[in-house]
């Protein structure tokens, strides 16, 4: 079409066609102002803000857009990056020059505001102008409306005709409809070409002159003939395909040769010149103005703008991102060339360039930190957006050190606070693809995300952080689903594993849940392998025992019952474990029996077969040595008494099982149990059957009359005030003569009598009016002496259920001494009463009684002391304890009597007369309120003398002394003087060497409240050094420690005879409270006693209470007990003493004569007999044996066993037997023994792995069981660091793993077995897989061995390991087993995390330097392939001289071949027609085929020779030289898009 319109075109109508209901799209400016940078466009689109201009069709640009081009500027210069050709000069009607002093941005906005007028003036499609209308008039009118502009500041350009038709550009139609308005392309003018003397229309030819110019394509003449006749003859024979292939290869080689880069880069960046500040600012403003072409700015670049200042100038001037990147490249290229011009070349020049790039990367980092630090200031959002886009563009074009930049990003993200976490999360998401593409950075990213999420949850979830938590969880879910290798974190898994459970709850999608489960499984496999020998049954038993041991007075019974019953689905096993725990000799405390009975009663009400479970337990434990038969009898008796166990069913079971026929231990057990069962309230036939069974076995049966008579005698002797009518003068009878049912009968009678001794009406009245101050009636007739006697009898009978009823009955008494005794009894047996269910109710009754009584009269000091200990122990109203403390302080300030005269003035009897009787001493105290020092000293001497007399006579000839009250009264006169007197008294007793008197003195002072047990221990520790000269040979220091120990730990015997019963019982409560609060102190004291006295255990100086205390602490925390004993230190004698203590506890636990066994037999016995109940005792004993083994191996030497194999052999036997306690026993062994056990197991696994290479796998099952056993031993000792001496074991594991990899990689071989079937790879993998996993576990457990030794040796070992693991990982036939492949990958990942950078780079070159490398290895080591590795520089080589011909025949053959190949042929007959199959034509056809074959071979050789004549070297692509508008300087300008040469990779 002619660019110059004809005259007819001037009469076009002015109206235009407009589509109904459609609006024209605005002219969307391009973000990227140059072509050929698709990578950077992706980064811009990722962070480009969505403004309002993107959502409407208004055509008005917003301030947030980065381009402000006008339609004319696009048509003229294409954003400044055109082809360099200038258009005709002329004014531009749409350009508004900026006023002096104004900002370029204002001018830009002014130019963009005229876009609407441009669209109206240049319609998309219009008809010719209407006749009678001149286009010049419209043009004049439009120009008259344009404001006058200064033409001096306008750039050169062409003005389009006003009547020119505007059409949408090509990009408009590719953008697609109304749905994607932001991608609309610019418009173009139809039939308008600016005259520049280079258009085809401007070239005058003969055809143009004669016929005119046409822009239509010429018609192509069709061929009149086909090429089939000329080609078919060459393609139809056998060598046709080879001939065609040779032709195509030749064409490709020619194409490659033509497209090779054969010269270096001739690029030169724009030069830098020094400018003034004003000129520099003008240059930068022009660069920021999109209307000024970059071609004009590229002539020179200002000098002095670099580093961080360059980025700040781009930000302040708001230079468009493409132009800012262009400026960065120009300055960077000049900086790098400046380094090369300094005379440095080679490696130094490369090092200098690398150093400069690192410095430049640091400037970019500082720039980003500066922007982030401006958070909250004015225009921060727009600055942050610009800076982020600029840094992302620089990163995308590889203009900085990516590794340094990404490491900086991760470091800042790890250390950032919650306030700045959102902006760093945004940056992390921008570079997400680059962060997760490498294991080293992906692991850091995952740990950072988990750490931030964990810290937020630790601080407390707030609504402010809710969106932040959602984003963090979303990123973690993305990692779990798409990049699971980043979440293999075995070192920190225990810290963050709970977050994945929250992640599954947050995203219930199947993909996320399955991915999280897979991550949990893979991490747990690396952290710990579950023991195959531990069954679910064992775990349930251990958990049940732990819950029962943790029972206290605060435990909720209902919750405990449901937890115990729900611990396992096997109810019989639960009940059996409960009964075994209640009757075990390895536990102490009567509360166990009552707790078991209460639980069984609760479970029976829920239709649980309690009777069947009890019968099963009796069958299996009848001959057990570790269970106490008396506890079993008592438990069953309690159930029978409450009607929760059927005696009839038990008798039927005895008869059906024949338990009373065989003469063994079970027979005697069942006969004794049958005799202990009560006969009261039983049917007659059951009673007769019981009697007949006992009579047939000749067992003595107590008659009911005899039992009643003995019970009456005991009650009359022990509680005479309550049973005076039963006194018959019979000899004393012990409660031990009664069986269980007889003791229960005594308790029932005593309870009935106490209930009758009270007044029910008065009791009801008191309870109804407990808060009434005028209620002064006594409601209980029992005295404190009678209560103490009843309590003593019930404790001897171990009937605490009746004692709880007695406490409830007598708690209504107004006698405060009785209430004090009740309080002490409740505190002393708190755990037992809690198991019965009476502790909380009785405690509340006592608190209510205190609140009621203190309103009527002052409360006694005894009751307040007891109540203070109880209130501080239970959960009660917090106001009660301060109230008790205040009342107790008031009692201490009160005097004994209200007499004003001093004792020394009114009672001369203390000076001149003897004070011998108790009444005289009490009258002395009642004589005054003050006392001088001499009088106090004389009275203290009289009291101590009276006390010593009572001790000598053992309470027979003297009156019972009220020593506690006397000492307390004397202390109220002068506390300091009293402490001095007590100190002198103790010195005198120590000098005398009488341990019994000293023990009695300590007990008396503690029982009176004059000396607390804490002060007793501290004062004794002070006195021990000062009393050494006074101590006699009969009373050594170790004896004093033993005395203090027996003083602190109550013995299991009767109360002290020289104290009143209430005071002695109060002392027992104080001892129990001290033991509960100072267990570590007592254990340390026991250790000192054993270290000082070498025969403490054997001599029996440790009482039963001390042994019970140690057993109780072992159950609570065995590791603390062991640590305390080991802290005491000591020599071999001390270790033997500790071993004797452990052996004594083992014998108490049921293993009789344990101390008489040899040391080897003791180790074997402990490991074999250890179960969930005896485990604490066995742990202590085995620990002491291992300490003896460390100090002296001679005691463990055996002729049949090496001493070092004693422990490992016992543990291996326990593992093979399926024991559940061997891991706990292994943990308490010393490091040396544990390492030997581990080394033995590892060596055994490695030796057994040789069987993997054998074809015969008949013993695969047995070998697999052995593998599980030894692997469990290795896993149990995995926390122990490997010894550096076993560094050679790493080489052995590597070799064995490589051998297995070679076996797996072998092709399938059909091996006929005895069964007659052929083995396949699936069968082979099934037998080899456990060994592969075992070796992987060994490698992972001993990974520290691969890093020991010299660096060279360690590196070689690591390389061989990586080679073996990589071979398994890349094995194609293993890919079907994803679990095994994941295990190999995880183990390899844990090693790569610890590799040095040099070794990681070496592995990357070996395993990840090819385009076809395994993606998993690329992820682990990082890709060593450069993005420009496909580029190469070709250097032609001179062709080699042709070899001389060997003979004439070869020469003639070659000439004939060449002549045949170059012979001319007529069109359509490239070869002669095919001859007939008979005659000489057949020979000619063979010759033709031979000729064609030779021709094809010659062309292949020629192509190969041509390829060898070209030498290619890597082409280094300098990213800084990829400018979009440089001046052309040569034919090999690297600013060209080198992707054009990607068709043939070199």
Coordinates of C-alpha atoms in Angstrom, one line a residue, residues 665-882:
X665 CA 5.0 -74.6 96.8
X666 CA 1.7 -73.8 95.1
X667 CA -0.1 -76.2 97.4
X668 CA 1.2 -74.6 100.6
X669 CA 0.4 -71.1 99.2
X670 CA -3.2 -71.9 98.4
X671 CA -3.7 -73.7 101.7
X672 CA -2.5 -70.7 103.6
X673 CA -4.6 -68.4 101.5
X674 CA -7.6 -70.6 102.1
X675 CA -7.0 -70.5 105.9
X676 CA -6.6 -66.7 105.9
X677 CA -10.0 -66.1 104.2
X678 CA -12.7 -65.0 106.6
X679 CA -15.6 -67.3 107.2
X680 CA -18.0 -64.7 108.5
X681 CA -21.1 -63.9 106.4
X682 CA -20.5 -66.9 104.2
X683 CA -23.2 -69.4 103.2
X684 CA -23.1 -72.7 105.1
X685 CA -22.1 -74.8 102.1
X686 CA -19.2 -72.6 101.3
X687 CA -18.0 -72.7 104.9
X688 CA -18.3 -76.5 105.1
X689 CA -16.4 -76.9 101.8
X690 CA -13.7 -74.7 103.0
X691 CA -13.4 -76.6 106.3
X692 CA -13.4 -80.0 104.5
X693 CA -10.6 -78.9 102.2
X694 CA -8.5 -77.7 105.1
X695 CA -9.2 -80.8 107.2
X696 CA -8.2 -83.2 104.4
X697 CA -4.8 -81.4 104.2
X698 CA -4.3 -81.6 108.0
X699 CA -4.2 -77.8 108.5
X700 CA -4.8 -76.5 112.0
X701 CA -8.0 -74.4 112.1
X702 CA -8.8 -71.9 114.8
X703 CA -12.2 -72.3 116.3
X704 CA -14.4 -69.3 116.5
X705 CA -14.6 -69.5 120.3
X706 CA -10.8 -69.5 120.6
X707 CA -10.6 -66.5 118.3
X708 CA -13.2 -64.6 120.2
X709 CA -11.5 -65.3 123.5
X710 CA -8.1 -64.2 122.3
X711 CA -9.5 -61.1 120.8
X712 CA -11.1 -60.1 124.0
X713 CA -7.8 -60.6 125.9
X714 CA -5.9 -58.5 123.4
X715 CA -8.4 -55.7 123.6
X716 CA -8.5 -55.7 127.4
X717 CA -4.7 -55.7 127.5
X718 CA -4.1 -53.0 124.9
X719 CA -7.1 -50.7 125.5
X720 CA -8.0 -51.3 129.2
X721 CA -10.0 -48.1 129.6
X722 CA -12.4 -49.0 126.8
X723 CA -12.7 -52.7 127.6
X724 CA -12.5 -52.9 131.3
X725 CA -15.2 -55.6 131.5
X726 CA -13.1 -57.9 129.4
X727 CA -10.1 -58.0 131.7
X728 CA -9.5 -61.6 132.7
X729 CA -5.8 -61.6 133.8
X730 CA -4.7 -63.8 131.0
X731 CA -1.0 -63.6 129.8
X732 CA -0.1 -61.0 127.1
X733 CA -1.1 -62.0 123.6
X734 CA 0.6 -60.6 120.6
X735 CA -1.3 -59.6 117.5
X736 CA 1.1 -61.7 115.4
X737 CA -0.7 -64.8 116.7
X738 CA -3.8 -63.8 114.7
X739 CA -4.3 -64.4 111.1
X740 CA -5.7 -61.8 108.7
X741 CA -9.3 -62.5 109.4
X742 CA -8.6 -62.4 113.2
X743 CA -6.9 -59.0 112.9
X744 CA -9.8 -57.7 111.0
X745 CA -12.1 -58.9 113.7
X746 CA -10.1 -57.0 116.3
X747 CA -10.5 -53.8 114.3
X748 CA -14.2 -54.2 113.9
X749 CA -14.7 -54.7 117.7
X750 CA -12.6 -51.7 118.5
X751 CA -14.4 -49.5 116.1
X752 CA -17.7 -50.5 117.5
X753 CA -16.6 -49.7 121.0
X754 CA -15.3 -46.3 120.1
X755 CA -18.5 -45.5 118.3
X756 CA -20.4 -46.5 121.4
X757 CA -18.1 -44.4 123.6
X758 CA -19.3 -41.2 121.9
X759 CA -22.6 -39.4 122.0
X760 CA -24.4 -39.6 118.7
X761 CA -27.0 -36.9 119.6
X762 CA -24.3 -34.5 120.8
X763 CA -22.3 -35.3 117.7
X764 CA -25.2 -34.4 115.4
X765 CA -25.9 -31.3 117.4
X766 CA -22.2 -30.2 117.2
X767 CA -22.1 -30.8 113.4
X768 CA -25.2 -28.9 112.9
X769 CA -24.1 -26.0 115.0
X770 CA -20.3 -26.1 114.5
X771 CA -20.2 -22.3 114.1
X772 CA -22.2 -21.6 117.2
X773 CA -19.9 -20.1 120.0
X774 CA -22.2 -21.1 122.8
X775 CA -21.9 -24.8 122.0
X776 CA -19.5 -26.0 124.8
X777 CA -20.7 -29.6 125.3
X778 CA -18.1 -32.4 125.0
X779 CA -19.1 -34.7 122.2
X780 CA -16.5 -37.4 122.6
X781 CA -15.8 -39.4 125.6
X782 CA -12.5 -40.8 124.4
X783 CA -9.3 -39.4 125.9
X784 CA -6.0 -38.8 124.2
X785 CA -4.5 -41.8 126.0
X786 CA -7.3 -44.1 124.9
X787 CA -7.0 -42.8 121.3
X788 CA -3.2 -43.4 121.3
X789 CA -3.8 -47.0 122.6
X790 CA -6.4 -47.7 119.9
X791 CA -4.2 -46.2 117.2
X792 CA -1.3 -48.4 118.3
X793 CA -3.4 -51.6 118.2
X794 CA -4.9 -50.8 114.7
X795 CA -1.4 -50.0 113.4
X796 CA -0.1 -53.4 114.7
X797 CA -3.0 -55.1 112.9
X798 CA -2.4 -53.0 109.8
X799 CA -6.1 -52.3 109.6
X800 CA -6.0 -48.7 108.3
X801 CA -9.5 -48.8 107.0
X802 CA -10.8 -49.2 110.5
X803 CA -8.3 -46.5 111.7
X804 CA -9.8 -44.1 109.1
X805 CA -13.3 -44.8 110.5
X806 CA -11.9 -44.2 114.0
X807 CA -10.4 -40.8 112.9
X808 CA -13.7 -39.8 111.4
X809 CA -15.6 -40.8 114.6
X810 CA -13.2 -39.1 117.1
X811 CA -12.7 -35.9 115.0
X812 CA -15.9 -34.5 116.6
X813 CA -14.0 -34.3 120.0
X814 CA -13.5 -30.9 121.6
X815 CA -10.3 -32.2 123.3
X816 CA -7.5 -30.5 121.4
X817 CA -5.0 -33.1 122.4
X818 CA -7.1 -35.7 120.8
X819 CA -7.5 -33.5 117.7
X820 CA -3.7 -33.1 117.6
X821 CA -3.2 -36.8 117.7
X822 CA -5.8 -37.3 115.0
X823 CA -3.9 -34.7 112.9
X824 CA -0.6 -36.4 113.4
X825 CA -2.1 -39.8 112.5
X826 CA -3.6 -38.4 109.3
X827 CA -0.3 -36.7 108.3
X828 CA 1.7 -39.8 109.1
X829 CA -0.4 -42.2 106.9
X830 CA -1.5 -39.6 104.3
X831 CA -0.8 -41.8 101.3
X832 CA -2.7 -44.8 102.9
X833 CA -5.7 -42.8 103.8
X834 CA -5.7 -41.2 100.3
X835 CA -5.8 -44.7 98.8
X836 CA -8.7 -45.5 101.1
X837 CA -10.5 -42.3 100.2
X838 CA -10.6 -40.8 103.7
X839 CA -7.7 -38.3 103.6
X840 CA -9.5 -35.3 102.1
X841 CA -12.8 -35.6 104.1
X842 CA -11.0 -36.0 107.5
X843 CA -8.6 -33.2 106.7
X844 CA -11.5 -30.9 105.9
X845 CA -13.2 -31.9 109.2
X846 CA -10.1 -31.0 111.2
X847 CA -9.8 -27.6 109.5
X848 CA -13.5 -27.0 110.3
X849 CA -13.0 -28.0 113.9
X850 CA -10.1 -25.6 114.2
X851 CA -12.1 -22.7 112.8
X852 CA -14.9 -23.6 115.2
X853 CA -12.8 -24.0 118.4
X854 CA -10.7 -20.9 117.9
X855 CA -13.8 -18.8 118.1
X856 CA -14.6 -20.1 121.6
X857 CA -11.2 -20.4 123.3
X858 CA -7.5 -20.1 122.6
X859 CA -6.1 -23.0 120.7
X860 CA -3.4 -25.2 122.3
X861 CA 0.1 -25.1 120.9
X862 CA 0.2 -28.9 120.3
X863 CA -2.8 -28.8 118.0
X864 CA -1.5 -25.8 116.1
X865 CA 1.9 -27.5 115.5
X866 CA 0.2 -30.6 114.1
X867 CA -2.3 -28.6 112.1
X868 CA 0.4 -26.3 110.6
X869 CA 2.2 -29.4 109.1
X870 CA -1.1 -30.7 107.7
X871 CA -2.4 -27.4 106.2
X872 CA 0.9 -26.8 104.4
X873 CA 0.7 -30.3 103.0
X874 CA -2.9 -30.3 101.6
X875 CA -4.8 -28.0 99.2
X876 CA -6.9 -25.8 101.5
X877 CA -8.1 -22.2 101.7
X878 CA -4.9 -20.1 101.5
X879 CA -6.2 -18.0 104.4
X880 CA -6.0 -20.9 106.9
X881 CA -2.2 -21.2 107.0
X882 CA -1.5 -17.6 108.0

